[in-house]
Amino acid sequence: MQNRFVVMRLLIAILFVQFVCSTNAQDAINYQLPPKEIADLLLAKPTPTISVDSKAEWMLVVERNSYPTVEELGQPEVRLAGLRLNPNNFSPSRQSFINNFQLKNINSEKVFPLIGMPVKLMAGNISWSPNEQKIAFTNTTNERVDIYVVDIATKKVTQWNKQPVNTTIGNAFAWLDDNTILYKAAANALKPMPKKPITPKGPTIQQNIGKVAPSATFQDLIKSPYDEQLFEFMATAQLIQTKNGIETNIGKPAIYSLFTPSPDKNYLLTKVIHPPFSYLVTAAGFPATVAITDLSGNVVKVLAELPSTEGTPSGYDNIQNVPRLFDWRDDEAATITWCVPLDSGLIKKKVDFHDQVFAWAAPFNREVQELFKTKMRYRGTTWGDKNFAWVTEGLTAKQIARVSAFNSVKSDLELLFERNTTDAYGNPGTPVTEKNYYGRSVVKVFNNSILLNNNVGSSPDGDLPFLANFDLTTKKSEIIWRCQKESFEYVSDVIDAEKLVLLTRRESQKEPPNYIIKNLKLRIADRTITDFKNPYPQLVGVTKEKIQYKRADGVDLTGDLYLPKGYDKNKDGELPVLIWAYPREFNNASDAAQIRGSKFRFTTLSWGSPIFYVTQGYAVLDNAEMPIVSVSADKKPNDNFIEQLKLNAEAAIQKLSEMGVGDRNRVAVGGHSYGAFMTANLLAHTQLFKAGIARSGAYNRTLTPFGFQNEERTYWQAPQLYYEMSPFSYADKIKTPLLLIHGDSDDNPGTFPINSERLYNAVKGHGGIVRFVYLPYEAHSYRGKENLLHMLWEQGEWLKKYVKGEK
């Protein structure tokens, strides 16, 4: 009996120890599922997209599955030079693949089966041939990447490459003509991957001898000599020409970040990366040689030897003092263009012109021609027919964009318009293009006018996309077609600019997006060419409204309000609220007050949407405007960031309360990335909310010392600003329940997972209510099916516990 009593006491002691240990251990649980309504919404098959030839004769219907499994995300991966690569197939490791194609004749409406498709389709990189009688695409398997071509005449699909394709960096292939493709083969596909030495030859060392070299906070960088060796192994490719089953090597293996044929297909523009590889910037900033070669790979001209971008001066619109933006002129046979800074790369240097643009025509033995100079930072040129070109320049810091017309005969720039980039109402659109003799897209000019397409069309009535005729002489724009107010429709493509035959994409609150052919000149009835069904029947009956309200200082705000199916405020009363937002900076209040978005758009759910919770009885205010505005000309928007966040949040809550739909005492706030940063700040500085959800945010701005988001001042220029904008600095004030979610493989500059780790520890250390969910294999954007379902469960449980149940 005594022995039995001793044993019993021992068992009780063991159980007590286990209980104590379990309460202090990591709260590790299995994957959970959200309510069926939410799970079904997440896993609904996405609405297909389409790819149409320029004559609107053939249409490729493109279908994708919803999300890969976590097991798929956990496949082998190497991370280096800012890249995430699958070492087994020389391709990026995190891709969203096309899982099904359908070929449809638009005139007959007949759908044709494609013979010879890969068994398990994981496609990407769709590209029509020059005559649009073939369609090429890549298909990725666990072992290799291949190029397949659809022959529209025979409806057969065949593999064109013999060697495995290398898609690690830059473009993978390009059409040379209708029967010839150039592609990058994985030069080391048959070689074993370099093995990491157990004992390194020595320490990894970086140094700087007095050179100013500010650096952004990139992730997945090269960290050792072994990483350098591995990057070179993975990225090295052999250019190959494949024609009628015959393959010919072009030049020698190299790390090609770019190769593009000239319009006449006689030359290649190449950019080849070479050592020394940087430990501070990604592969896009490694030293490189820009050159023109012939189709045998022989170098015709070396255009530039570009150094590492480590030395780029900090601050918006500052650049390296080297040539940039190399490209072919689309309106000439083989003319290369590029620009050089006239201010040594420093935008604040007082000069009449900041950039100079040059051109050099084949055979590249004559003098280089100056085309024009720009007063702002040159952004690029869209070439046109009839000696016209659309030239863009601008200043990021001042939020200014300028567009000019370039006349090749007169060799001068003529200003067309200048606007603030945050002025949504003042956006005239982009020029409509058509294919020229070389098969290149150029701006269509007729009767000294061009067509401008704006597929957003922001207005005081909401987004109403439009097509306009822009007179190049008077500089005036006349709208010739605009979306009707009861729907959302934009021009996806202009099939015939002169006859005004358009391909549009139309949707409404009740109708999912579908594609339509319309003829504005003949005014014949619209012809719908797709019949995609509503993938979200669970949302039928949910109401959407674009609400408008003011914050205390008079700035106008908007948001998209979703209310549950069958909700009646007179019977059901005020609802618990979830506000979801993402702050944006503006240099003036008038631009911040503009209405953006449309209440007539079909509700499409991405994985990160808050709209899921309208099915659980919440009022959801999505896209709640959170503008951060310069209060005066000598102030930056962020100079009173916290105060403006408070004003925005107070105004949104007040509006929902006045409408009688939102319970101001049961409001949660959430956001992703910069929206998470916003959320943590609101919880640290206000008592407006019952709970917060912050996903993949940056909470300590000293970890991004050379600027963040749209803040170009460095930590050393504005240390107090960095401190005050960091919710980590006020973690002791965060007493509102905070749910932190972060992908353990976040690849976004600045949002290192350590942000959430440290904020969790800080809030916990001061007795706050906080939960930290670490999602395996997830980058900045989440993709894993199990992770997403669990994330939605976590968010729902958090809202249920701390918001919905609290009156």
mmCIF file of N, CA and C in Angstrom, residues 326-404:
data_model
loop_
_atom_site.group_PDB
_atom_site.id
_atom_site.type_symbol
_atom_site.label_atom_id
_atom_site.label_comp_id
_atom_site.label_asym_id
_atom_site.label_seq_id
_atom_site.Cartn_x
_atom_site.Cartn_y
_atom_site.Cartn_z
ATOM 1 N N PHE A 326 19.931 50.565 -71.839
ATOM 2 C CA PHE A 326 20.257 50.140 -73.206
ATOM 3 C C PHE A 326 19.065 49.412 -73.817
ATOM 4 N N ASP A 327 18.738 49.748 -75.067
ATOM 5 C CA ASP A 327 17.596 49.107 -75.714
ATOM 6 C C ASP A 327 17.663 49.347 -77.218
ATOM 7 N N TRP A 328 16.955 48.483 -77.964
ATOM 8 C CA TRP A 328 16.840 48.677 -79.409
ATOM 9 C C TRP A 328 15.724 49.670 -79.728
ATOM 10 N N ARG A 329 15.944 50.497 -80.747
ATOM 11 C CA ARG A 329 14.850 51.306 -81.282
ATOM 12 C C ARG A 329 13.901 50.372 -82.030
ATOM 13 N N ASP A 330 12.634 50.422 -81.691
ATOM 14 C CA ASP A 330 11.667 49.524 -82.325
ATOM 15 C C ASP A 330 11.300 49.954 -83.739
ATOM 16 N N ASP A 331 11.609 51.196 -84.099
ATOM 17 C CA ASP A 331 11.196 51.713 -85.411
ATOM 18 C C ASP A 331 12.321 51.667 -86.447
ATOM 19 N N GLU A 332 13.477 51.124 -86.083
ATOM 20 C CA GLU A 332 14.592 51.029 -87.025
ATOM 21 C C GLU A 332 15.172 49.614 -86.993
ATOM 22 N N ALA A 333 15.921 49.287 -88.016
ATOM 23 C CA ALA A 333 16.408 47.908 -88.196
ATOM 24 C C ALA A 333 17.314 47.451 -87.067
ATOM 25 N N ALA A 334 18.321 48.236 -86.752
ATOM 26 C CA ALA A 334 19.271 47.842 -85.706
ATOM 27 C C ALA A 334 19.969 49.082 -85.172
ATOM 28 N N THR A 335 19.260 49.811 -84.319
ATOM 29 C CA THR A 335 19.811 51.005 -83.686
ATOM 30 C C THR A 335 19.664 50.869 -82.188
ATOM 31 N N ILE A 336 20.792 50.989 -81.504
ATOM 32 C CA ILE A 336 20.787 50.853 -80.049
ATOM 33 C C ILE A 336 20.686 52.238 -79.426
ATOM 34 N N THR A 337 19.965 52.341 -78.313
ATOM 35 C CA THR A 337 19.858 53.619 -77.600
ATOM 36 C C THR A 337 20.238 53.417 -76.137
ATOM 37 N N TRP A 338 20.665 54.495 -75.494
ATOM 38 C CA TRP A 338 20.984 54.473 -74.070
ATOM 39 C C TRP A 338 21.064 55.910 -73.584
ATOM 40 N N CYS A 339 21.232 56.085 -72.289
ATOM 41 C CA CYS A 339 21.359 57.441 -71.761
ATOM 42 C C CYS A 339 22.501 57.501 -70.754
ATOM 43 N N VAL A 340 23.004 58.709 -70.524
ATOM 44 C CA VAL A 340 24.046 58.951 -69.526
ATOM 45 C C VAL A 340 23.636 60.165 -68.700
ATOM 46 N N PRO A 341 23.994 60.192 -67.421
ATOM 47 C CA PRO A 341 23.660 61.365 -66.598
ATOM 48 C C PRO A 341 24.575 62.545 -66.913
ATOM 49 N N LEU A 342 24.020 63.723 -66.870
ATOM 50 C CA LEU A 342 24.794 64.953 -67.059
ATOM 51 C C LEU A 342 25.060 65.660 -65.733
ATOM 52 N N ASP A 343 24.604 65.024 -64.633
ATOM 53 C CA ASP A 343 24.760 65.613 -63.307
ATOM 54 C C ASP A 343 25.617 64.745 -62.401
ATOM 55 N N SER A 344 26.417 63.880 -63.020
ATOM 56 C CA SER A 344 27.242 62.903 -62.285
ATOM 57 C C SER A 344 26.397 61.948 -61.454
ATOM 58 N N GLY A 345 25.119 61.850 -61.773
ATOM 59 C CA GLY A 345 24.218 60.956 -61.063
ATOM 60 C C GLY A 345 23.543 61.576 -59.858
ATOM 61 N N LEU A 346 23.828 62.844 -59.564
ATOM 62 C CA LEU A 346 23.286 63.529 -58.388
ATOM 63 C C LEU A 346 22.194 64.498 -58.821
ATOM 64 N N ILE A 347 20.960 64.188 -58.492
ATOM 65 C CA ILE A 347 19.827 64.943 -59.013
ATOM 66 C C ILE A 347 19.780 66.375 -58.479
ATOM 67 N N LYS A 348 20.348 66.629 -57.321
ATOM 68 C CA LYS A 348 20.289 67.980 -56.755
ATOM 69 C C LYS A 348 21.354 68.912 -57.340
ATOM 70 N N LYS A 349 22.224 68.362 -58.181
ATOM 71 C CA LYS A 349 23.230 69.198 -58.836
ATOM 72 C C LYS A 349 22.539 70.133 -59.815
ATOM 73 N N LYS A 350 22.866 71.389 -59.765
ATOM 74 C CA LYS A 350 22.195 72.389 -60.597
ATOM 75 C C LYS A 350 22.740 72.364 -62.017
ATOM 76 N N VAL A 351 21.968 71.773 -62.903
ATOM 77 C CA VAL A 351 22.323 71.710 -64.323
ATOM 78 C C VAL A 351 21.055 71.942 -65.132
ATOM 79 N N ASP A 352 21.228 72.354 -66.387
ATOM 80 C CA ASP A 352 20.058 72.586 -67.246
ATOM 81 C C ASP A 352 19.372 71.275 -67.626
ATOM 82 N N PHE A 353 20.181 70.245 -67.855
ATOM 83 C CA PHE A 353 19.644 68.937 -68.220
ATOM 84 C C PHE A 353 20.305 67.868 -67.354
ATOM 85 N N HIS A 354 19.522 66.880 -66.968
ATOM 86 C CA HIS A 354 20.048 65.839 -66.086
ATOM 87 C C HIS A 354 20.469 64.578 -66.824
ATOM 88 N N ASP A 355 19.866 64.287 -67.973
ATOM 89 C CA ASP A 355 20.211 63.085 -68.733
ATOM 90 C C ASP A 355 20.313 63.407 -70.219
ATOM 91 N N GLN A 356 21.143 62.614 -70.910
ATOM 92 C CA GLN A 356 21.333 62.763 -72.351
ATOM 93 C C GLN A 356 21.150 61.388 -72.992
ATOM 94 N N VAL A 357 20.362 61.337 -74.063
ATOM 95 C CA VAL A 357 20.038 60.068 -74.717
ATOM 96 C C VAL A 357 20.743 60.001 -76.066
ATOM 97 N N PHE A 358 21.357 58.834 -76.337
ATOM 98 C CA PHE A 358 22.124 58.635 -77.560
ATOM 99 C C PHE A 358 21.564 57.478 -78.372
ATOM 100 N N ALA A 359 21.954 57.432 -79.642
ATOM 101 C CA ALA A 359 21.601 56.315 -80.529
ATOM 102 C C ALA A 359 22.814 55.977 -81.386
ATOM 103 N N TRP A 360 22.912 54.689 -81.720
ATOM 104 C CA TRP A 360 24.020 54.215 -82.554
ATOM 105 C C TRP A 360 23.469 53.155 -83.495
ATOM 106 N N ALA A 361 23.553 53.409 -84.780
ATOM 107 C CA ALA A 361 22.961 52.514 -85.778
ATOM 108 C C ALA A 361 23.999 51.542 -86.339
ATOM 109 N N ALA A 362 23.519 50.358 -86.723
ATOM 110 C CA ALA A 362 24.382 49.377 -87.394
ATOM 111 C C ALA A 362 24.907 49.968 -88.691
ATOM 112 N N PRO A 363 26.126 49.646 -89.080
ATOM 113 C CA PRO A 363 27.019 48.596 -88.538
ATOM 114 C C PRO A 363 27.922 49.066 -87.405
ATOM 115 N N PHE A 364 27.537 50.146 -86.709
ATOM 116 C CA PHE A 364 28.224 50.607 -85.509
ATOM 117 C C PHE A 364 29.669 51.037 -85.774
ATOM 118 N N ASN A 365 29.867 51.654 -86.922
ATOM 119 C CA ASN A 365 31.198 52.181 -87.236
ATOM 120 C C ASN A 365 31.152 53.677 -87.546
ATOM 121 N N ARG A 366 29.943 54.262 -87.363
ATOM 122 C CA ARG A 366 29.816 55.701 -87.541
ATOM 123 C C ARG A 366 29.750 56.381 -86.182
ATOM 124 N N GLU A 367 29.641 57.709 -86.190
ATOM 125 C CA GLU A 367 29.606 58.441 -84.928
ATOM 126 C C GLU A 367 28.298 58.188 -84.187
ATOM 127 N N VAL A 368 28.398 58.207 -82.874
ATOM 128 C CA VAL A 368 27.207 58.095 -82.039
ATOM 129 C C VAL A 368 26.380 59.366 -82.188
ATOM 130 N N GLN A 369 25.068 59.216 -82.284
ATOM 131 C CA GLN A 369 24.163 60.346 -82.489
ATOM 132 C C GLN A 369 23.488 60.734 -81.183
ATOM 133 N N GLU A 370 23.503 62.014 -80.851
ATOM 134 C CA GLU A 370 22.722 62.492 -79.708
ATOM 135 C C GLU A 370 21.275 62.666 -80.147
ATOM 136 N N LEU A 371 20.347 62.088 -79.384
ATOM 137 C CA LEU A 371 18.927 62.224 -79.712
ATOM 138 C C LEU A 371 18.303 63.419 -79.009
ATOM 139 N N PHE A 372 18.413 63.463 -77.680
ATOM 140 C CA PHE A 372 17.804 64.564 -76.931
ATOM 141 C C PHE A 372 18.336 64.566 -75.505
ATOM 142 N N LYS A 373 18.007 65.614 -74.768
ATOM 143 C CA LYS A 373 18.338 65.736 -73.357
ATOM 144 C C LYS A 373 17.053 65.937 -72.566
ATOM 145 N N THR A 374 17.060 65.486 -71.305
ATOM 146 C CA THR A 374 15.873 65.626 -70.463
ATOM 147 C C THR A 374 16.188 66.471 -69.232
ATOM 148 N N LYS A 375 15.210 67.268 -68.821
ATOM 149 C CA LYS A 375 15.393 68.137 -67.669
ATOM 150 C C LYS A 375 15.176 67.407 -66.345
ATOM 151 N N MET A 376 14.540 66.244 -66.433
ATOM 152 C CA MET A 376 14.375 65.396 -65.253
ATOM 153 C C MET A 376 15.105 64.087 -65.507
ATOM 154 N N ARG A 377 14.868 63.109 -64.651
ATOM 155 C CA ARG A 377 15.524 61.825 -64.835
ATOM 156 C C ARG A 377 14.805 61.039 -65.930
ATOM 157 N N TYR A 378 15.553 60.643 -66.942
ATOM 158 C CA TYR A 378 14.999 59.923 -68.098
ATOM 159 C C TYR A 378 14.471 58.556 -67.668
ATOM 160 N N ARG A 379 13.254 58.221 -68.125
ATOM 161 C CA ARG A 379 12.619 56.951 -67.755
ATOM 162 C C ARG A 379 12.533 55.968 -68.916
ATOM 163 N N GLY A 380 12.448 56.451 -70.151
ATOM 164 C CA GLY A 380 12.361 55.537 -71.275
ATOM 165 C C GLY A 380 11.592 56.123 -72.442
ATOM 166 N N THR A 381 11.615 55.394 -73.562
ATOM 167 C CA THR A 381 10.968 55.845 -74.793
ATOM 168 C C THR A 381 10.126 54.724 -75.384
ATOM 169 N N THR A 382 8.901 55.074 -75.782
ATOM 170 C CA THR A 382 8.071 54.172 -76.574
ATOM 171 C C THR A 382 8.087 54.703 -78.000
ATOM 172 N N TRP A 383 8.719 53.945 -78.895
ATOM 173 C CA TRP A 383 8.893 54.415 -80.260
ATOM 174 C C TRP A 383 7.599 54.248 -81.050
ATOM 175 N N GLY A 384 7.435 55.104 -82.043
ATOM 176 C CA GLY A 384 6.216 55.065 -82.844
ATOM 177 C C GLY A 384 6.506 55.094 -84.327
ATOM 178 N N ASP A 385 5.458 55.113 -85.102
ATOM 179 C CA ASP A 385 5.648 55.255 -86.546
ATOM 180 C C ASP A 385 5.600 56.746 -86.912
ATOM 181 N N LYS A 386 5.949 57.078 -88.149
ATOM 182 C CA LYS A 386 5.898 58.449 -88.658
ATOM 183 C C LYS A 386 6.740 59.416 -87.828
ATOM 184 N N ASN A 387 7.968 58.998 -87.491
ATOM 185 C CA ASN A 387 8.952 59.854 -86.824
ATOM 186 C C ASN A 387 8.515 60.345 -85.449
ATOM 187 N N PHE A 388 7.646 59.592 -84.793
ATOM 188 C CA PHE A 388 7.151 60.001 -83.474
ATOM 189 C C PHE A 388 7.662 59.045 -82.406
ATOM 190 N N ALA A 389 7.916 59.593 -81.200
ATOM 191 C CA ALA A 389 8.258 58.759 -80.045
ATOM 192 C C ALA A 389 7.696 59.412 -78.794
ATOM 193 N N TRP A 390 7.309 58.580 -77.850
ATOM 194 C CA TRP A 390 6.726 59.009 -76.572
ATOM 195 C C TRP A 390 7.810 58.894 -75.514
ATOM 196 N N VAL A 391 8.313 60.019 -75.019
ATOM 197 C CA VAL A 391 9.458 60.056 -74.104
ATOM 198 C C VAL A 391 8.984 60.421 -72.698
ATOM 199 N N THR A 392 9.381 59.621 -71.717
ATOM 200 C CA THR A 392 8.982 59.883 -70.336
ATOM 201 C C THR A 392 10.194 60.223 -69.488
ATOM 202 N N GLU A 393 9.995 61.142 -68.574
ATOM 203 C CA GLU A 393 10.995 61.519 -67.593
ATOM 204 C C GLU A 393 10.265 61.888 -66.313
ATOM 205 N N GLY A 394 10.986 62.013 -65.207
ATOM 206 C CA GLY A 394 10.304 62.359 -63.966
ATOM 207 C C GLY A 394 11.230 62.454 -62.782
ATOM 208 N N LEU A 395 10.641 62.815 -61.645
ATOM 209 C CA LEU A 395 11.353 62.911 -60.374
ATOM 210 C C LEU A 395 10.540 62.168 -59.318
ATOM 211 N N THR A 396 11.086 61.096 -58.799
ATOM 212 C CA THR A 396 10.375 60.292 -57.815
ATOM 213 C C THR A 396 10.139 61.067 -56.532
ATOM 214 N N ALA A 397 11.149 61.780 -56.052
ATOM 215 C CA ALA A 397 11.038 62.481 -54.784
ATOM 216 C C ALA A 397 9.946 63.546 -54.828
ATOM 217 N N LYS A 398 9.829 64.237 -55.948
ATOM 218 C CA LYS A 398 8.826 65.286 -56.080
ATOM 219 C C LYS A 398 7.513 64.792 -56.668
ATOM 220 N N GLN A 399 7.450 63.497 -56.980
ATOM 221 C CA GLN A 399 6.234 62.875 -57.515
ATOM 222 C C GLN A 399 5.757 63.596 -58.785
ATOM 223 N N ILE A 400 6.710 63.828 -59.694
ATOM 224 C CA ILE A 400 6.408 64.524 -60.947
ATOM 225 C C ILE A 400 6.744 63.626 -62.130
ATOM 226 N N ALA A 401 5.877 63.612 -63.134
ATOM 227 C CA ALA A 401 6.128 62.889 -64.384
ATOM 228 C C ALA A 401 5.917 63.840 -65.545
ATOM 229 N N ARG A 402 6.756 63.687 -66.572
ATOM 230 C CA ARG A 402 6.659 64.531 -67.772
ATOM 231 C C ARG A 402 6.729 63.646 -68.998
ATOM 232 N N VAL A 403 5.876 63.942 -69.984
ATOM 233 C CA VAL A 403 5.868 63.216 -71.246
ATOM 234 C C VAL A 403 6.059 64.196 -72.386
ATOM 235 N N SER A 404 6.971 63.853 -73.292
ATOM 236 C CA SER A 404 7.248 64.703 -74.453
ATOM 237 C C SER A 404 7.186 63.876 -75.719
#
